[in-house]
XYZ file of C-alpha atoms in Angstrom:
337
model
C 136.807 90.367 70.690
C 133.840 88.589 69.798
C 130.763 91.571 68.071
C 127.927 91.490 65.772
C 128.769 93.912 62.990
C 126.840 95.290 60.042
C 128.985 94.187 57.110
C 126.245 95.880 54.391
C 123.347 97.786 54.629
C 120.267 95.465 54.409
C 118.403 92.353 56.356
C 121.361 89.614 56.015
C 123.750 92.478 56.402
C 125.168 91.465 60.066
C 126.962 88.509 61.110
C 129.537 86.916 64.152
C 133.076 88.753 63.630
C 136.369 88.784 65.585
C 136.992 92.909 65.364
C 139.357 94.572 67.793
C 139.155 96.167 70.733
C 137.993 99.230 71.146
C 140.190 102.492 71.426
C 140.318 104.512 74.432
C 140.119 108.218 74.186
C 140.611 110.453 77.108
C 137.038 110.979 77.646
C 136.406 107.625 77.603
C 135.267 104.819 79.669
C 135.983 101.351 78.421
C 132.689 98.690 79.686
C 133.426 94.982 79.219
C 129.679 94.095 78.171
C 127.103 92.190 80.934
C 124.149 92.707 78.201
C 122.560 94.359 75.678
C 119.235 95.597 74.908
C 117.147 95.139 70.885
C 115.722 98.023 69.723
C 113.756 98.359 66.652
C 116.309 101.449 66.252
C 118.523 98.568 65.555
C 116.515 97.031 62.610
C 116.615 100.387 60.778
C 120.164 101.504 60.939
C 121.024 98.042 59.390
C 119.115 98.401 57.140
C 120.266 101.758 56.230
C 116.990 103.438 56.556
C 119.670 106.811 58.498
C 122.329 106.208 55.741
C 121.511 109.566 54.697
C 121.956 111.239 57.786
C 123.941 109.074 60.372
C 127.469 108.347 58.558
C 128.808 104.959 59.796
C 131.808 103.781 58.255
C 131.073 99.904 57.513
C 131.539 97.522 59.201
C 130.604 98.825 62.298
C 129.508 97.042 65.752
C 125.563 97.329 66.135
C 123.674 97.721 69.382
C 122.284 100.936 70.581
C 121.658 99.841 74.825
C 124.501 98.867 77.078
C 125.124 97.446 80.645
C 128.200 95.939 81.974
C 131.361 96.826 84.177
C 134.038 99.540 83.630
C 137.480 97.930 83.159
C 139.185 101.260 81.989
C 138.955 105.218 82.150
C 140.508 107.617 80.066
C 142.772 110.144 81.388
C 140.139 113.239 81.314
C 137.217 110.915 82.980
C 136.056 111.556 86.413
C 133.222 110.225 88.428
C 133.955 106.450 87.181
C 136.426 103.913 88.466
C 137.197 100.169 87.074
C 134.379 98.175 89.075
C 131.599 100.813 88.770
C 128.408 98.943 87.451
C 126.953 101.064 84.498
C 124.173 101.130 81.656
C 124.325 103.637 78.389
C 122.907 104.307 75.431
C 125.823 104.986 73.670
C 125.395 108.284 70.968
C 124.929 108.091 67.696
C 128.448 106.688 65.181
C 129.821 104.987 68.679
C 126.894 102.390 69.018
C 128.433 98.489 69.149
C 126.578 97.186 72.622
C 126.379 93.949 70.769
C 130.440 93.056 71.655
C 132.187 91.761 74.718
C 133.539 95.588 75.052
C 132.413 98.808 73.929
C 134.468 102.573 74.688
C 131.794 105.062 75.760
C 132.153 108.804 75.980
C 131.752 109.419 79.530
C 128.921 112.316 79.181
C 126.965 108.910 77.472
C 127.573 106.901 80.585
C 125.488 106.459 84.215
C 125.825 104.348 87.314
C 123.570 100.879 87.101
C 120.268 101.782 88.785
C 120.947 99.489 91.851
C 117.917 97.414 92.238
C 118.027 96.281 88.670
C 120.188 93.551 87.589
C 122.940 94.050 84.320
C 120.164 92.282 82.243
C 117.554 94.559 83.446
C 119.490 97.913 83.369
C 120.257 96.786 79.909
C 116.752 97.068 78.918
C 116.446 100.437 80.246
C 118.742 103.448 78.274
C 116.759 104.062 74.551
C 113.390 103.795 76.420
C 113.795 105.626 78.928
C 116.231 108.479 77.664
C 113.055 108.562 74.865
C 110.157 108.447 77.047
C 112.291 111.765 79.698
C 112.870 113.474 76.442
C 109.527 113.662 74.762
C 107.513 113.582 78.460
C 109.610 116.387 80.068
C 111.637 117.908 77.417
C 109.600 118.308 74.241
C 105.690 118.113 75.637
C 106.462 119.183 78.976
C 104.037 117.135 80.537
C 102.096 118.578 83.841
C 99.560 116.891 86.526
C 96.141 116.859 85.072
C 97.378 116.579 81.449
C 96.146 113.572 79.662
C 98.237 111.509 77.782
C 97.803 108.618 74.876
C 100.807 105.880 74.396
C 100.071 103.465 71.612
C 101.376 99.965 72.351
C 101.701 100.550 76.094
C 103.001 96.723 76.266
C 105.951 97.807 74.050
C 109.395 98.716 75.333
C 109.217 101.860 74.919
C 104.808 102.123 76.042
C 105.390 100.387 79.405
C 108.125 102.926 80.233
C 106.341 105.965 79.343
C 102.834 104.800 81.105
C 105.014 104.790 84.286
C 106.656 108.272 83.681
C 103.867 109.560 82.612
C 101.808 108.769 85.608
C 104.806 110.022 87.895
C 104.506 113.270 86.197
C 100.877 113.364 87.089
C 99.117 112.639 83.713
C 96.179 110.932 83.095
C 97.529 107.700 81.032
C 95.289 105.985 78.162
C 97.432 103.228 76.515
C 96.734 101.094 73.317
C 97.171 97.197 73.819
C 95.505 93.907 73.138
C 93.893 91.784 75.341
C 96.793 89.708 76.345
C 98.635 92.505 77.941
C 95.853 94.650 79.416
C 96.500 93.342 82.488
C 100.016 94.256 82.515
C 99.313 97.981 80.823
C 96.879 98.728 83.945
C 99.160 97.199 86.919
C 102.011 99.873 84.800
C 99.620 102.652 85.745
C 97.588 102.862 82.658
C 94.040 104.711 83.992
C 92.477 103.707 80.721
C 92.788 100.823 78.159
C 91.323 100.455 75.037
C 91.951 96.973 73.392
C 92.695 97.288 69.584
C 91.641 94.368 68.862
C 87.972 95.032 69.961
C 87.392 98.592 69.523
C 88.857 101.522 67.742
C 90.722 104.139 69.773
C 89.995 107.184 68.127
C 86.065 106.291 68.342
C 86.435 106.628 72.325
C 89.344 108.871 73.525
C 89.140 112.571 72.744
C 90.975 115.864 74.545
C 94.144 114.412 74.738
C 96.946 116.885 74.889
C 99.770 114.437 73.829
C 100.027 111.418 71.724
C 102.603 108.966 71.384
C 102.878 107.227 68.310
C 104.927 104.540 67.727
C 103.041 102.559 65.268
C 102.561 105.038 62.403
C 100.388 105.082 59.020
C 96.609 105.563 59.510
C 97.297 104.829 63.473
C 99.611 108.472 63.544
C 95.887 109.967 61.311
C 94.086 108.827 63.968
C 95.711 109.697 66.509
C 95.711 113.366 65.211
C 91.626 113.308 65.694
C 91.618 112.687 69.435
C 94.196 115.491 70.556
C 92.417 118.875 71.712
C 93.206 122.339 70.153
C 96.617 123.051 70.120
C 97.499 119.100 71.366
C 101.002 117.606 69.930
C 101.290 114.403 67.735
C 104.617 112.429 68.475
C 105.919 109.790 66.096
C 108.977 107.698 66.703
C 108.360 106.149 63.585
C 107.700 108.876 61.081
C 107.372 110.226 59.078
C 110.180 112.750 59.797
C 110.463 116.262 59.437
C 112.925 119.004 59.180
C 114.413 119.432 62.668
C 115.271 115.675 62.646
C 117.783 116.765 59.962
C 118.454 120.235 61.672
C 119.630 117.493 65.182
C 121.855 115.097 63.456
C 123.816 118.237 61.816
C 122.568 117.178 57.935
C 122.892 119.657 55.251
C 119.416 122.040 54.851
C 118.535 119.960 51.410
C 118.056 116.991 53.799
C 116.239 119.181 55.826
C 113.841 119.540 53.219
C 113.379 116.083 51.902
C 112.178 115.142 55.395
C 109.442 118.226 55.408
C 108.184 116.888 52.175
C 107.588 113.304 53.202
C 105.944 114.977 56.417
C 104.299 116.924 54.328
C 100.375 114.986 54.413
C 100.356 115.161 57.725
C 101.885 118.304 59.040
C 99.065 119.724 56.829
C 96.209 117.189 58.089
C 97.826 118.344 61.436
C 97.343 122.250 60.930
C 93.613 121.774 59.369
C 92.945 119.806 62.557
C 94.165 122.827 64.865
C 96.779 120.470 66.396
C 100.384 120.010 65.828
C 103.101 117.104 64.931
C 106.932 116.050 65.451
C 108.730 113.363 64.683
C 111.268 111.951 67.649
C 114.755 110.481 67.294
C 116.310 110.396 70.725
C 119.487 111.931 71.859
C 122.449 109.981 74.283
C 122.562 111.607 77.565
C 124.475 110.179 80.856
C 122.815 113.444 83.410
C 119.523 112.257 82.377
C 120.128 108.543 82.907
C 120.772 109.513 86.272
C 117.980 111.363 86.987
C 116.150 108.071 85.728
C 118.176 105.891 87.608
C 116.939 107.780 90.409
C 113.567 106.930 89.854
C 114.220 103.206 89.227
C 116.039 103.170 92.638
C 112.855 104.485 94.106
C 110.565 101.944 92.208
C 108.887 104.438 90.787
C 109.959 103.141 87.465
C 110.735 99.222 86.472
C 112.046 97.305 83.001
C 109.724 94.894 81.571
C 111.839 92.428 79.703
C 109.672 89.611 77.650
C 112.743 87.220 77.223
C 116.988 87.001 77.352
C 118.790 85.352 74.988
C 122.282 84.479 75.106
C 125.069 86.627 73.514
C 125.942 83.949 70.557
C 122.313 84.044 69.605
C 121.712 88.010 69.058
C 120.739 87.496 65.420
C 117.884 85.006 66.813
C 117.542 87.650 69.183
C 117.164 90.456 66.449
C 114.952 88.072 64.292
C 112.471 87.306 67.490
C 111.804 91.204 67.705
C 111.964 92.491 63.766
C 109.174 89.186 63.288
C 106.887 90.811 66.523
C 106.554 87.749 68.524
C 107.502 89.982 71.318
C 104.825 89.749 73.780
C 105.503 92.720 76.420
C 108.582 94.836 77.360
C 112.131 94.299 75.660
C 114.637 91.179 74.624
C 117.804 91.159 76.183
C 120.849 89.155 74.912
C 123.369 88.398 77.867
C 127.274 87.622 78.215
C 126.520 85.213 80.614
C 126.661 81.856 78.547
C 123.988 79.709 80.395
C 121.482 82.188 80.336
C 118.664 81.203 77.913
């Protein structure tokens, strides 16, 4: 079959390959690819920047979001059948969306939303399993709360604006003046334009930030949470339980609190706390998201589809940040530009 594989670790490390189908296992389900979603996650493990801590044995297929049909179930799978529509973020060591087939361990795996389309469902899994897991699971987010998301136009911003809201929090967002349009019509109840004014000079009491740009933006973002208020990064730098997750030996573990070190402590002197996020697979959440994109209470934003021959364009157009709003897609279907 026809994939994009990471042949080396580095920018010019991934190129067109014939590789083989994937195996089967018993607890799998085998999806003949409709699309795939670009991550940034994408960027960084080829470039190695997990090498350390996420063991793939080159070359491997790359792609970490998945839609498409199920042509094949293992013999321990039930709940799927070939025909069922699906979307995935597949875990971590058994990525490869970026193929004409990928083997998925059914726990990974959910039903297509059913209003969205195999392009849009495509944009969907990393975003949203993120946005569930650090709104609900790790900041337990409640009505009244008030919540920051830097680059609300982003892929992963314009998802949790809309979660957020549906959880009841009070939803300040980060864009520029392109997209503050969009940001608002998402559910954003305040908009600060970085490109005019600084942030931090405006927005204070927040219990939750999400960072996603990092550097003196994560600082910042530190000085407008109240007492006791939690600083998310999805972009670093990381800390010990990121290790402690992916299973890494406690050396590793760490490493990571030492390069976390500055700002754990600017953190603590500031009374509030931080964490750095790496998202986990998980099909029973996808469902309960799928849920609330059948409703319309949640909806992709997808700035542009390429087709599947031109996912290194595809990669290049997102790692270069001419993306305007939302994700890029890359689609089997050939015509589709």
């Amino acid at each position: 079959m026809k994939a994009f594989v990471v042949e080396k670790y580095g920018k010019d490390g991934v190129r067109a390959a014939e590789v083989p189908e994937p195996t089967v296992g018993d607890r799998d389900v085998l999806v003949k690819v409709s699309a795939a979603g670009i991550n940034p996650l994408d960027k960084m493990v080829r470039n190695g920047e997990f090498k350390q801590l996420l063991k793939y044995k080159l070359p491997f297929v790359l792609g970490h979001d998945v839609a498409g049909v199920v042509t094949r179930v293992g013999s321990a799978v039930r709940g799927f059948e070939v025909g069922d529509e699906v979307y995935a973020r597949p875990r971590d060591l058994r990525v490869g969306g970026f193929a004409e087939f990928i083997a998925i361990d059914v726990d990974d795996v959910a039903p297509k939303p059913a209003p969205l389309s195999l392009e849009e469902a495509a944009a969907v899994p990393l975003v949203a399993l993120a946005a569930w897991q650090v709104l609900v699971e790790r900041a337990h987010v409640k009505p009244g709360q008030k919540v920051l998301v830097h680059a609300g136009a982003g892929g992963l911003g314009s998802t949790v604006i809309q979660l957020a809201k549906h959880l009841g929090a009070t939803v300040a967002t980060t864009t520029n003046t392109e997209t503050e349009e969009l940001v608002r019509n998402l559910g954003a109840d305040l908009v600060v334009d970085y490109t005019k004014e600084d942030f931090s000079k405006v927005l204070s009491g927040y219990d939750l930030v999400l960072d996603s740009v990092g550097g003196a933006n994560l600082e910042k973002s530190l000085t407008v949470l109240r007492p006791g208020g939690l600083a998310i990064s999805v972009v670093g730098p990381p800390d010990a339980a990121f290790a402690k997750q992916l299973g890494a030996p406690a050396f590793l573990g760490l490493v990571m609190n030492t390069l976390s070190r500055k700002i754990r402590k600017r953190a603590k002197t500031l009374g509030v706390r931080y964490e750095f996020f790496f998202m986990e697979a998980n099909g029973a959440q996808l469902r309960k998201l799928g849920a609330l994109y059948d409703s319309g209470k949640l909806r992709p934003v997808i700035d542009s589809t390429f087709p599947f021959d031109r996912t290194l364009e595809a990669m290049a157009y997102v790692e270069q940040g001419r993306t305007k709003a939302g994700k890029v897609v890359v689609s089997m279907v050939p015509d589709n530009d």
